[in-house]
Short mmCIF file of C-alpha atoms in Angstrom, two decimals:
data_model
loop_
_atom_site.label_atom_id
_atom_site.label_comp_id
_atom_site.label_asym_id
_atom_site.label_seq_id
_atom_site.Cartn_x
_atom_site.Cartn_y
_atom_site.Cartn_z
CA MET P 1 31.30 -55.67 9.12
CA GLY P 2 32.22 -56.90 5.14
CA SER P 3 34.83 -55.09 3.62
CA THR P 4 35.05 -52.96 1.06
CA ALA P 5 33.91 -52.73 -2.61
CA TRP P 6 36.15 -51.66 -4.88
CA ALA P 7 35.36 -51.24 -8.21
CA LYS P 8 36.74 -49.68 -11.23
CA LYS P 9 34.87 -46.87 -12.39
CA THR P 10 36.18 -44.25 -15.38
CA LEU P 11 36.09 -40.57 -13.93
CA GLN P 12 36.59 -36.99 -15.24
CA GLY P 13 36.78 -33.28 -14.24
CA TRP P 14 33.47 -30.31 -15.47
CA GLY P 15 36.06 -30.06 -18.50
CA ARG P 16 35.49 -33.93 -19.43
CA PHE P 17 39.10 -33.68 -20.45
CA PRO P 18 41.00 -36.37 -19.62
CA ARG P 19 39.38 -39.23 -18.49
CA VAL P 20 40.68 -42.29 -16.27
CA GLU P 21 39.28 -45.31 -15.13
CA THR P 22 40.11 -46.35 -11.35
CA GLU P 23 39.32 -48.17 -8.74
CA CYS P 24 36.77 -46.32 -6.55
CA ALA P 25 35.38 -46.90 -3.63
CA ARG P 26 31.80 -44.83 -1.79
CA PRO P 27 31.60 -45.85 1.53
CA GLU P 28 28.16 -44.30 2.93
CA ARG P 29 29.54 -43.04 6.65
CA ARG P 30 33.00 -42.36 8.65
CA THR P 31 33.91 -45.77 9.09
CA GLU P 32 33.24 -47.23 5.91
CA LEU P 33 35.38 -44.72 4.46
CA LEU P 34 37.82 -44.72 7.24
CA ARG P 35 37.92 -48.89 6.57
CA ALA P 36 38.03 -48.38 2.55
CA PHE P 37 41.60 -46.49 3.52
CA GLN P 38 43.62 -49.02 5.61
CA GLU P 39 42.09 -51.30 2.91
CA ARG P 40 43.75 -49.79 -0.28
CA GLY P 41 46.85 -51.80 0.16
CA ALA P 42 49.89 -49.74 -1.11
CA ALA P 43 48.19 -48.16 -3.42
CA PRO P 44 47.67 -44.25 -3.49
CA VAL P 45 44.91 -42.33 -2.81
CA LEU P 46 42.64 -38.92 -3.32
CA ALA P 47 39.34 -38.26 -2.73
CA TYR P 48 36.50 -37.07 -5.11
CA GLY P 49 33.42 -35.21 -4.46
CA LEU P 50 30.98 -33.51 -6.87
CA GLY P 51 33.82 -33.49 -10.27
CA ARG P 52 33.05 -29.93 -10.37
CA SER P 53 36.86 -29.25 -10.57
CA TYR P 54 38.15 -28.81 -14.12
CA GLY P 55 40.93 -30.81 -15.37
CA ASP P 56 43.03 -33.60 -13.65
CA ALA P 57 43.31 -32.07 -9.70
CA PRO P 58 40.67 -34.43 -9.10
CA LEU P 59 41.92 -37.60 -10.73
CA LEU P 60 44.50 -40.53 -10.26
CA ARG P 61 45.17 -43.54 -12.23
CA GLU P 62 47.20 -46.50 -11.09
CA GLY P 63 45.45 -45.93 -7.32
CA ARG P 64 41.85 -45.88 -5.30
CA GLN P 65 39.99 -42.47 -5.21
CA ILE P 66 37.72 -42.83 -2.33
CA LEU P 67 34.28 -40.74 -3.32
CA THR P 68 33.18 -38.88 -0.39
CA SER P 69 29.28 -37.66 -2.06
CA ARG P 70 27.66 -39.86 0.37
CA LEU P 71 29.24 -38.01 3.34
CA ASN P 72 26.93 -35.19 4.55
CA ARG P 73 25.73 -34.96 7.53
CA MET P 74 25.43 -31.75 8.99
CA LEU P 75 26.91 -31.95 12.69
CA ALA P 76 26.60 -29.29 14.45
CA PHE P 77 24.73 -25.92 14.20
CA ASP P 78 24.85 -22.56 15.83
CA PRO P 79 21.87 -19.73 15.20
CA GLU P 80 23.44 -17.42 16.70
CA THR P 81 26.95 -16.85 15.32
CA GLY P 82 25.99 -19.32 11.96
CA TRP P 83 29.40 -21.91 12.94
CA LEU P 84 28.75 -25.09 10.61
CA ARG P 85 30.03 -27.89 11.78
CA CYS P 86 29.57 -30.44 8.75
CA GLU P 87 30.88 -33.51 6.48
CA ALA P 88 33.25 -33.11 4.35
CA GLY P 89 31.00 -34.30 1.19
CA VAL P 90 28.05 -32.19 2.29
CA SER P 91 27.60 -29.61 -0.55
CA LEU P 92 26.38 -26.10 -1.07
CA VAL P 93 23.12 -26.52 -2.50
CA ASP P 94 22.67 -29.36 1.08
CA ILE P 95 23.58 -25.72 2.89
CA ILE P 96 21.20 -23.05 1.12
CA ASP P 97 18.10 -25.36 0.97
CA VAL P 98 18.63 -26.15 5.29
CA PHE P 99 19.88 -23.45 5.45
CA LEU P 100 18.84 -20.37 3.26
CA PRO P 101 14.64 -20.47 4.87
CA ARG P 102 16.55 -20.50 8.16
CA GLY P 103 18.30 -16.87 7.13
CA PHE P 104 21.68 -18.46 6.27
CA PHE P 105 24.07 -18.28 3.58
CA PRO P 106 27.26 -19.93 2.74
CA PRO P 107 29.63 -17.15 2.92
CA VAL P 108 31.17 -17.99 -0.60
CA VAL P 109 30.11 -19.93 -3.95
CA PRO P 110 31.48 -19.96 -7.29
CA GLY P 111 29.54 -20.64 -9.87
CA THR P 112 27.68 -23.46 -9.40
CA GLN P 113 25.79 -24.79 -6.51
CA PHE P 114 26.77 -28.47 -7.09
CA VAL P 115 30.45 -28.66 -5.02
CA THR P 116 31.24 -30.15 -1.89
CA VAL P 117 32.99 -27.99 1.44
CA GLY P 118 35.96 -30.55 1.11
CA GLY P 119 36.33 -29.47 -2.56
CA ALA P 120 35.75 -25.83 -2.11
CA LEU P 121 38.41 -25.84 0.83
CA CYS P 122 40.60 -28.20 -1.40
CA ASN P 123 40.43 -25.46 -4.07
CA ASN P 124 40.10 -21.78 -2.02
CA ILE P 125 37.33 -20.93 -3.91
CA HIS P 126 36.59 -17.14 -4.71
CA GLY P 127 33.18 -16.19 -5.85
CA LYS P 128 31.70 -12.51 -6.46
CA ASN P 129 32.28 -11.13 -3.46
CA HIS P 130 36.35 -11.48 -3.23
CA HIS P 131 37.42 -8.15 -3.20
CA LEU P 132 35.78 -7.73 0.36
CA GLU P 133 35.34 -11.53 1.95
CA GLY P 134 38.01 -12.81 0.68
CA CYS P 135 37.98 -16.87 -0.01
CA TRP P 136 36.31 -19.79 1.07
CA GLY P 137 39.05 -20.47 3.87
CA ASP P 138 39.12 -17.43 5.59
CA HIS P 139 36.21 -18.26 6.86
CA VAL P 140 36.76 -21.89 7.85
CA ARG P 141 38.17 -22.24 11.46
CA ARG P 142 39.16 -25.40 11.45
CA VAL P 143 39.16 -28.91 9.59
CA GLU P 144 39.89 -32.38 10.66
CA VAL P 145 41.85 -34.60 8.76
CA LEU P 146 43.00 -37.87 7.66
CA LEU P 147 46.70 -38.15 7.34
CA GLY P 148 48.84 -40.79 5.28
CA SER P 149 49.54 -43.13 8.50
CA GLY P 150 45.59 -43.55 9.43
CA GLU P 151 46.11 -40.98 11.63
CA ILE P 152 42.97 -38.36 12.08
CA VAL P 153 44.05 -34.73 13.50
CA PHE P 154 42.80 -31.05 13.83
CA CYS P 155 44.20 -28.28 12.26
CA ASP P 156 42.91 -24.42 12.52
CA ALA P 157 45.09 -21.41 12.41
CA GLN P 158 46.10 -22.35 16.07
CA THR P 159 46.57 -26.21 15.97
CA ASN P 160 48.62 -27.72 13.42
CA PRO P 161 48.65 -24.62 11.24
CA GLU P 162 51.06 -25.51 8.53
CA LEU P 163 49.07 -27.96 7.58
CA PHE P 164 45.63 -26.06 7.69
CA TRP P 165 47.71 -23.38 5.73
CA ALA P 166 48.93 -26.43 2.92
CA THR P 167 45.19 -27.82 2.90
CA THR P 168 43.52 -24.85 2.81
CA GLY P 169 44.04 -24.99 -1.44
CA GLY P 170 45.89 -27.72 -1.02
CA LEU P 171 44.22 -29.76 -4.06
CA GLY P 172 43.05 -32.47 -1.45
CA LEU P 173 46.52 -33.84 -1.55
CA THR P 174 48.01 -33.45 2.47
CA GLY P 175 44.93 -36.05 2.95
CA ILE P 176 41.50 -36.46 3.76
CA ILE P 177 38.84 -34.20 4.70
CA LEU P 178 36.45 -35.18 6.74
CA SER P 179 34.87 -32.11 7.74
CA MET P 180 34.74 -28.37 8.95
CA GLU P 181 33.23 -25.84 10.32
CA VAL P 182 32.95 -23.06 8.11
CA GLN P 183 30.38 -20.00 9.48
CA LEU P 184 27.63 -18.80 7.64
CA TYR P 185 26.21 -15.89 7.22
CA PRO P 186 22.76 -14.29 8.19
CA VAL P 187 20.77 -13.04 5.00
CA ALA P 188 17.55 -11.34 4.81
CA ASN P 189 15.89 -13.82 2.49
CA ALA P 190 16.48 -15.26 -1.35
CA SER P 191 16.47 -12.32 -3.08
CA ILE P 192 18.98 -9.94 -4.38
CA GLU P 193 19.18 -6.30 -5.56
CA MET P 194 21.53 -6.35 -8.51
CA GLU P 195 22.08 -3.49 -11.71
CA THR P 196 23.25 -4.63 -15.09
CA VAL P 197 25.44 -2.21 -16.80
CA ARG P 198 26.24 -2.42 -20.07
CA VAL P 199 30.02 -1.46 -20.81
CA ASN P 200 31.07 -0.68 -24.31
CA ASN P 201 34.69 -1.75 -23.72
CA LEU P 202 38.45 -2.96 -21.67
CA ASP P 203 38.38 0.45 -20.60
CA GLU P 204 34.25 1.43 -18.98
CA PHE P 205 34.54 -2.15 -17.85
CA PHE P 206 37.99 -0.40 -14.98
CA GLU P 207 35.70 2.30 -14.95
CA VAL P 208 32.95 0.30 -13.54
CA SER P 209 34.58 -2.32 -11.25
CA LYS P 210 36.48 0.82 -9.54
CA GLU P 211 33.13 2.71 -9.96
CA SER P 212 31.57 -0.85 -8.13
CA ALA P 213 34.44 -1.01 -5.64
CA ASP P 214 31.32 -0.54 -2.51
CA TYR P 215 29.25 -3.68 -3.40
CA SER P 216 29.03 -6.86 -2.10
CA HIS P 217 29.60 -8.70 -5.38
CA THR P 218 30.37 -8.03 -9.03
CA VAL P 219 31.21 -10.07 -11.88
CA SER P 220 30.83 -9.43 -15.98
CA TRP P 221 30.28 -11.40 -18.66
CA ILE P 222 31.66 -10.38 -21.56
CA ASP P 223 31.93 -10.49 -25.35
CA CYS P 224 35.68 -12.18 -25.83
CA VAL P 225 34.76 -12.39 -29.87
CA GLN P 226 35.45 -8.58 -29.98
CA SER P 227 38.37 -7.42 -31.35
CA GLY P 228 39.71 -3.59 -31.78
CA PRO P 229 37.27 -0.36 -30.24
CA THR P 230 34.90 -3.11 -29.24
CA MET P 231 37.40 -5.64 -27.52
CA GLY P 232 35.59 -6.29 -23.39
CA ARG P 233 32.26 -5.28 -24.51
CA GLY P 234 29.76 -6.92 -22.30
CA ILE P 235 27.40 -6.88 -19.51
CA PHE P 236 28.65 -5.79 -15.36
CA MET P 237 26.43 -6.90 -12.85
CA ARG P 238 27.17 -5.62 -9.32
CA GLY P 239 24.80 -5.88 -6.13
CA GLY P 240 24.07 -8.58 -3.09
CA HIS P 241 21.48 -9.87 -0.65
CA ALA P 242 17.93 -7.53 -0.60
CA ARG P 243 17.15 -5.84 2.80
CA GLN P 244 14.16 -7.57 4.53
CA GLY P 245 11.11 -6.70 2.95
CA VAL P 246 12.41 -7.00 -0.72
CA ASP P 247 11.56 -9.70 -2.53
CA ALA P 248 11.87 -10.89 -6.17
CA GLY P 249 9.14 -13.25 -5.85
CA SER P 250 8.65 -15.51 -8.80
CA SER P 251 9.72 -14.22 -12.41
CA VAL P 252 9.03 -15.61 -15.62
CA MET P 253 12.54 -16.50 -16.03
CA ASP P 254 12.55 -17.75 -12.54
CA GLU P 255 9.80 -20.86 -13.71
CA LEU P 256 11.95 -20.71 -17.03
CA ALA P 257 14.72 -21.51 -14.86
CA GLY P 258 12.76 -23.78 -12.45
CA PHE P 259 11.25 -25.84 -15.60
CA ALA P 260 15.13 -26.23 -17.31
CA GLN P 261 16.81 -27.93 -14.12
CA LYS P 262 13.98 -30.36 -14.66
CA HIS P 263 14.24 -31.21 -17.83
CA VAL P 264 16.45 -29.72 -20.13
CA ASP P 265 19.65 -31.83 -20.14
CA GLY P 266 23.26 -30.86 -22.01
CA ARG P 267 23.96 -34.41 -22.81
CA LEU P 268 20.65 -34.09 -25.32
CA PHE P 269 22.66 -31.25 -27.34
CA GLU P 270 26.55 -32.82 -26.83
CA SER P 271 27.64 -32.14 -30.56
CA ASN P 272 31.65 -31.68 -30.91
CA LEU P 273 30.29 -28.87 -33.72
CA LEU P 274 27.58 -27.70 -31.77
CA LEU P 275 30.06 -24.25 -30.49
CA ASN P 276 32.09 -22.67 -32.82
CA LYS P 277 32.63 -18.66 -32.95
CA ALA P 278 29.89 -18.71 -35.50
CA THR P 279 27.60 -19.75 -33.03
CA ILE P 280 28.83 -17.63 -29.75
CA ARG P 281 29.20 -14.96 -31.81
CA ALA P 282 25.59 -14.91 -32.68
CA PHE P 283 24.72 -15.50 -28.72
CA ASN P 284 27.01 -12.91 -27.38
CA GLU P 285 25.20 -10.76 -30.17
CA ALA P 286 21.81 -11.18 -29.29
CA TYR P 287 23.04 -11.18 -24.95
CA PHE P 288 24.46 -8.14 -25.50
CA HIS P 289 21.59 -6.04 -26.40
CA LYS P 290 19.20 -8.01 -24.92
CA THR P 291 21.00 -5.92 -21.95
CA PRO P 292 19.60 -2.11 -22.47
CA ALA P 293 22.23 0.85 -22.38
CA GLY P 294 22.94 2.35 -19.09
CA VAL P 295 22.22 1.25 -15.09
CA GLN P 296 18.72 -1.48 -15.04
CA LYS P 297 17.53 -2.24 -11.40
CA VAL P 298 16.27 -5.40 -11.30
CA VAL P 299 15.48 -7.58 -8.01
CA SER P 300 16.31 -11.40 -8.76
CA ASP P 301 15.92 -14.53 -7.29
CA TYR P 302 19.61 -15.50 -5.64
CA MET P 303 20.35 -18.75 -8.20
CA PRO P 304 20.61 -16.52 -11.24
CA PHE P 305 22.71 -14.54 -9.59
CA PHE P 306 25.14 -16.60 -9.14
CA PHE P 307 24.09 -19.88 -10.30
CA PRO P 308 22.86 -18.83 -14.15
CA LEU P 309 24.42 -22.32 -15.24
CA ASP P 310 23.11 -24.42 -12.83
CA ALA P 311 19.40 -23.92 -14.54
CA VAL P 312 20.90 -26.86 -17.47
CA GLN P 313 22.40 -30.27 -15.93
CA ASN P 314 25.38 -31.03 -18.13
CA TRP P 315 25.39 -28.31 -19.70
CA ASN P 316 29.73 -28.91 -20.06
CA TYR P 317 28.05 -32.52 -22.23
CA ALA P 318 27.28 -29.36 -25.31
CA TYR P 319 30.93 -29.35 -25.71
CA GLY P 320 31.07 -32.98 -26.88
CA SER P 321 32.63 -35.84 -26.80
CA ARG P 322 35.93 -34.51 -26.89
CA GLY P 323 35.31 -32.00 -23.39
CA PHE P 324 36.49 -28.58 -23.02
CA LEU P 325 39.74 -26.69 -21.44
CA GLN P 326 38.75 -23.67 -18.70
CA TYR P 327 41.13 -21.67 -18.91
CA GLN P 328 41.28 -18.57 -15.62
CA MET P 329 44.30 -16.40 -15.18
CA VAL P 330 44.75 -13.63 -13.05
CA VAL P 331 47.05 -10.54 -13.71
CA PRO P 332 48.09 -7.97 -11.38
CA GLU P 333 48.55 -5.80 -15.55
CA ARG P 334 45.34 -5.08 -17.33
CA GLU P 335 47.41 -4.59 -20.21
CA ALA P 336 48.05 -8.33 -19.93
CA CYS P 337 44.75 -8.49 -20.03
CA ARG P 338 43.93 -6.52 -23.31
CA GLU P 339 46.99 -8.54 -24.62
CA ILE P 340 44.93 -11.93 -23.68
CA LEU P 341 41.99 -10.97 -25.22
CA GLU P 342 43.54 -9.53 -28.26
CA ILE P 343 44.99 -13.57 -28.87
CA VAL P 344 42.03 -14.94 -28.25
CA SER P 345 39.82 -12.89 -30.89
CA LYS P 346 42.43 -13.09 -33.11
CA SER P 347 42.56 -17.09 -32.62
CA GLY P 348 39.34 -18.10 -34.47
CA MET P 349 38.37 -20.35 -30.74
CA ALA P 350 35.65 -18.87 -29.66
CA SER P 351 34.95 -19.35 -25.28
CA PHE P 352 31.46 -19.47 -25.19
CA LEU P 353 31.56 -18.29 -21.35
CA ALA P 354 34.03 -14.94 -20.78
CA ILE P 355 34.46 -13.64 -17.38
CA ILE P 356 36.10 -10.67 -15.90
CA LYS P 357 36.50 -9.54 -12.35
CA GLU P 358 39.08 -7.76 -10.72
CA PHE P 359 39.79 -9.75 -7.19
CA GLY P 360 40.78 -7.65 -3.92
CA GLU P 361 43.84 -7.33 -2.42
CA GLN P 362 43.86 -10.11 -0.45
CA THR P 363 46.32 -13.31 -1.28
CA HIS P 364 46.48 -16.07 0.31
CA GLY P 365 49.64 -17.81 -0.44
CA GLY P 366 50.67 -21.88 -1.19
CA LEU P 367 48.46 -23.15 -3.79
CA SER P 368 45.63 -20.75 -3.86
CA PHE P 369 45.12 -18.85 -6.61
CA PRO P 370 43.21 -14.84 -6.21
CA GLU P 371 45.84 -12.22 -5.93
CA PRO P 372 45.16 -8.82 -6.12
CA GLY P 373 44.46 -8.08 -9.80
CA VAL P 374 42.31 -8.40 -12.70
CA THR P 375 40.91 -12.53 -13.55
CA LEU P 376 39.21 -13.41 -16.72
CA ALA P 377 37.95 -16.68 -17.15
CA LEU P 378 37.04 -19.00 -21.03
CA ASP P 379 35.81 -22.18 -22.14
CA PHE P 380 37.46 -23.47 -24.88
CA PRO P 381 35.41 -26.20 -26.69
CA ASN P 382 39.31 -29.28 -27.24
CA PHE P 383 40.10 -28.24 -30.62
CA GLY P 384 43.47 -29.69 -29.06
CA ALA P 385 47.19 -28.87 -30.12
CA PRO P 386 45.99 -25.54 -31.92
CA LEU P 387 44.29 -25.19 -29.03
CA LEU P 388 47.16 -26.56 -26.82
CA GLU P 389 49.74 -23.99 -27.91
CA MET P 390 47.25 -20.62 -27.77
CA LEU P 391 47.59 -21.43 -24.38
CA ASP P 392 51.05 -21.96 -23.69
CA ARG P 393 51.37 -18.56 -25.76
CA LEU P 394 48.60 -17.11 -23.01
CA ASP P 395 51.03 -18.92 -20.11
CA GLU P 396 54.09 -16.91 -21.20
CA ILE P 397 52.24 -13.67 -20.78
CA VAL P 398 50.72 -14.35 -17.98
CA VAL P 399 54.54 -15.78 -16.42
CA ASP P 400 56.06 -11.94 -17.85
CA VAL P 401 53.53 -10.18 -15.56
CA GLY P 402 53.63 -12.25 -12.57
CA GLY P 403 50.40 -14.18 -12.93
CA ARG P 404 49.29 -17.53 -12.55
CA ILE P 405 46.53 -20.10 -13.72
CA TYR P 406 43.38 -21.44 -11.89
CA LEU P 407 44.57 -25.30 -11.21
CA GLY P 408 41.46 -26.54 -10.10
CA LYS P 409 40.45 -26.14 -13.68
CA ASP P 410 43.47 -26.89 -14.95
CA ALA P 411 44.51 -29.77 -17.47
CA ARG P 412 47.67 -28.68 -19.23
CA LEU P 413 49.83 -26.11 -17.38
CA SER P 414 53.68 -26.87 -17.28
CA ARG P 415 55.93 -27.96 -14.49
CA GLU P 416 58.14 -24.74 -15.58
CA ASN P 417 55.65 -22.29 -15.83
CA PHE P 418 53.39 -23.70 -12.74
CA ARG P 419 56.71 -22.68 -10.76
CA LYS P 420 56.93 -19.18 -12.05
CA MET P 421 53.51 -18.34 -11.05
CA TYR P 422 52.96 -20.30 -7.74
CA PRO P 423 56.55 -19.04 -6.05
CA GLU P 424 55.37 -20.56 -2.84
CA TRP P 425 55.52 -24.10 -4.28
CA GLU P 426 57.99 -25.51 -2.30
CA LYS P 427 56.95 -24.15 0.61
CA TRP P 428 53.85 -25.85 0.96
CA LYS P 429 55.57 -29.07 -1.01
CA ALA P 430 58.26 -28.96 2.24
CA VAL P 431 55.26 -29.34 4.18
CA ARG P 432 52.94 -31.42 2.68
CA ASP P 433 56.27 -34.15 2.35
CA GLU P 434 56.27 -33.38 6.24
CA TRP P 435 52.19 -34.42 6.92
CA ASP P 436 52.58 -37.26 3.75
CA PRO P 437 56.24 -38.44 3.77
CA GLU P 438 54.95 -41.83 2.07
CA GLN P 439 53.60 -39.74 -0.82
CA VAL P 440 49.88 -41.50 0.15
CA PHE P 441 47.94 -38.73 -1.25
CA GLN P 442 48.11 -38.57 -4.85
CA SER P 443 46.94 -37.08 -8.02
CA GLU P 444 47.45 -36.48 -12.01
CA LEU P 445 47.19 -33.11 -11.55
CA GLY P 446 50.14 -33.62 -8.34
CA ARG P 447 51.98 -35.49 -10.62
CA ARG P 448 52.05 -33.22 -13.34
CA LEU P 449 53.11 -30.32 -11.83
CA GLY P 450 56.26 -32.30 -9.31
CA LEU P 451 54.03 -31.59 -6.31
CA VAL P 452 53.89 -35.57 -5.28
CA GLY P 453 57.39 -37.53 -5.17
#
């Protein structure tokens, strides 16, 4: 048996900011992962999945990173209950490809299917059904973790519950997740019965959101360029998996999405000048008026409903070589959301992607992001200092009302504001330090926010 092959690679999150050069190993099998861990020397280490966290959470300078995407084996499945046991490198698209034809779907999905189940638990991801189903970790019953000591342990709600709690949403800083058991949910087919509702401002969004509480999945696109009486206009989408016999078939849009996924690559459009306020305003105007006023009912394939941006490979490159930053926050007060939209609208730094949703009442604790309130996700091209200054200003609004920003998408939050946003951080760190006293697992985000060391 040979030794681990370490190679220098430049790694980045989905936002392509920042980027780090680090020593990496890419094990094919579990035994190779364990050997790489033992052969890392005294260096700190961090697992890296498919790189869909946006900022510096998946990155580690002056350490070793173990790439886990090839550790993607399905280990067991119970068709009676839907429980799947799989390695941490299994992706949501792997699960969908295998189990959707059998009538099962992942319990929670974010805006892309290209995330590993390990990453899903480390970020405790949420989806369009958060208001009813909570987060990914709410559907996981057992996790296998490689500790800094080299010991492998299982944790769940009864066995090592504090490790299970800290690992769920723990950003990979408690150990390397080897496998987990997650419950898939039965669905009738691959179709979604969906309604779109055009809303003319933020007040209408909140009215429609309240009316839609019983829909299993809700989310809204918002035109963040607007101000005044049209601020917050957008398209509200609500729906869920279709009933037996209701099939979307193959629409022109589905065929176009399939063509784009095969043939269109965002790297062809890489430019620091492409996404600016003028182009975003033009896109928003066309997109808003594309949807007729009132309630429109359609039956859609699951892909454009759950993963619309997956239709274009490497769409993150369209933000140019400087990359982009996603700012996703949740605030318990609606007026804070209005204040943030006003600042963004006046800044001239328009967001191409702007998604708004109201979370449910579930609280998850630790470093998990969702809490009751309204969440807004905004993508900004990396304008440098002016953008960072505006985001610092938004942080102060979020802190003042008891909100927080999503660490899995962060690249610049200050340690001071992090500690105000996540009041359980000391409790979380105490658990992490107990299970990793030698500080083996580290990340750039963990160092920046004082979660390690």
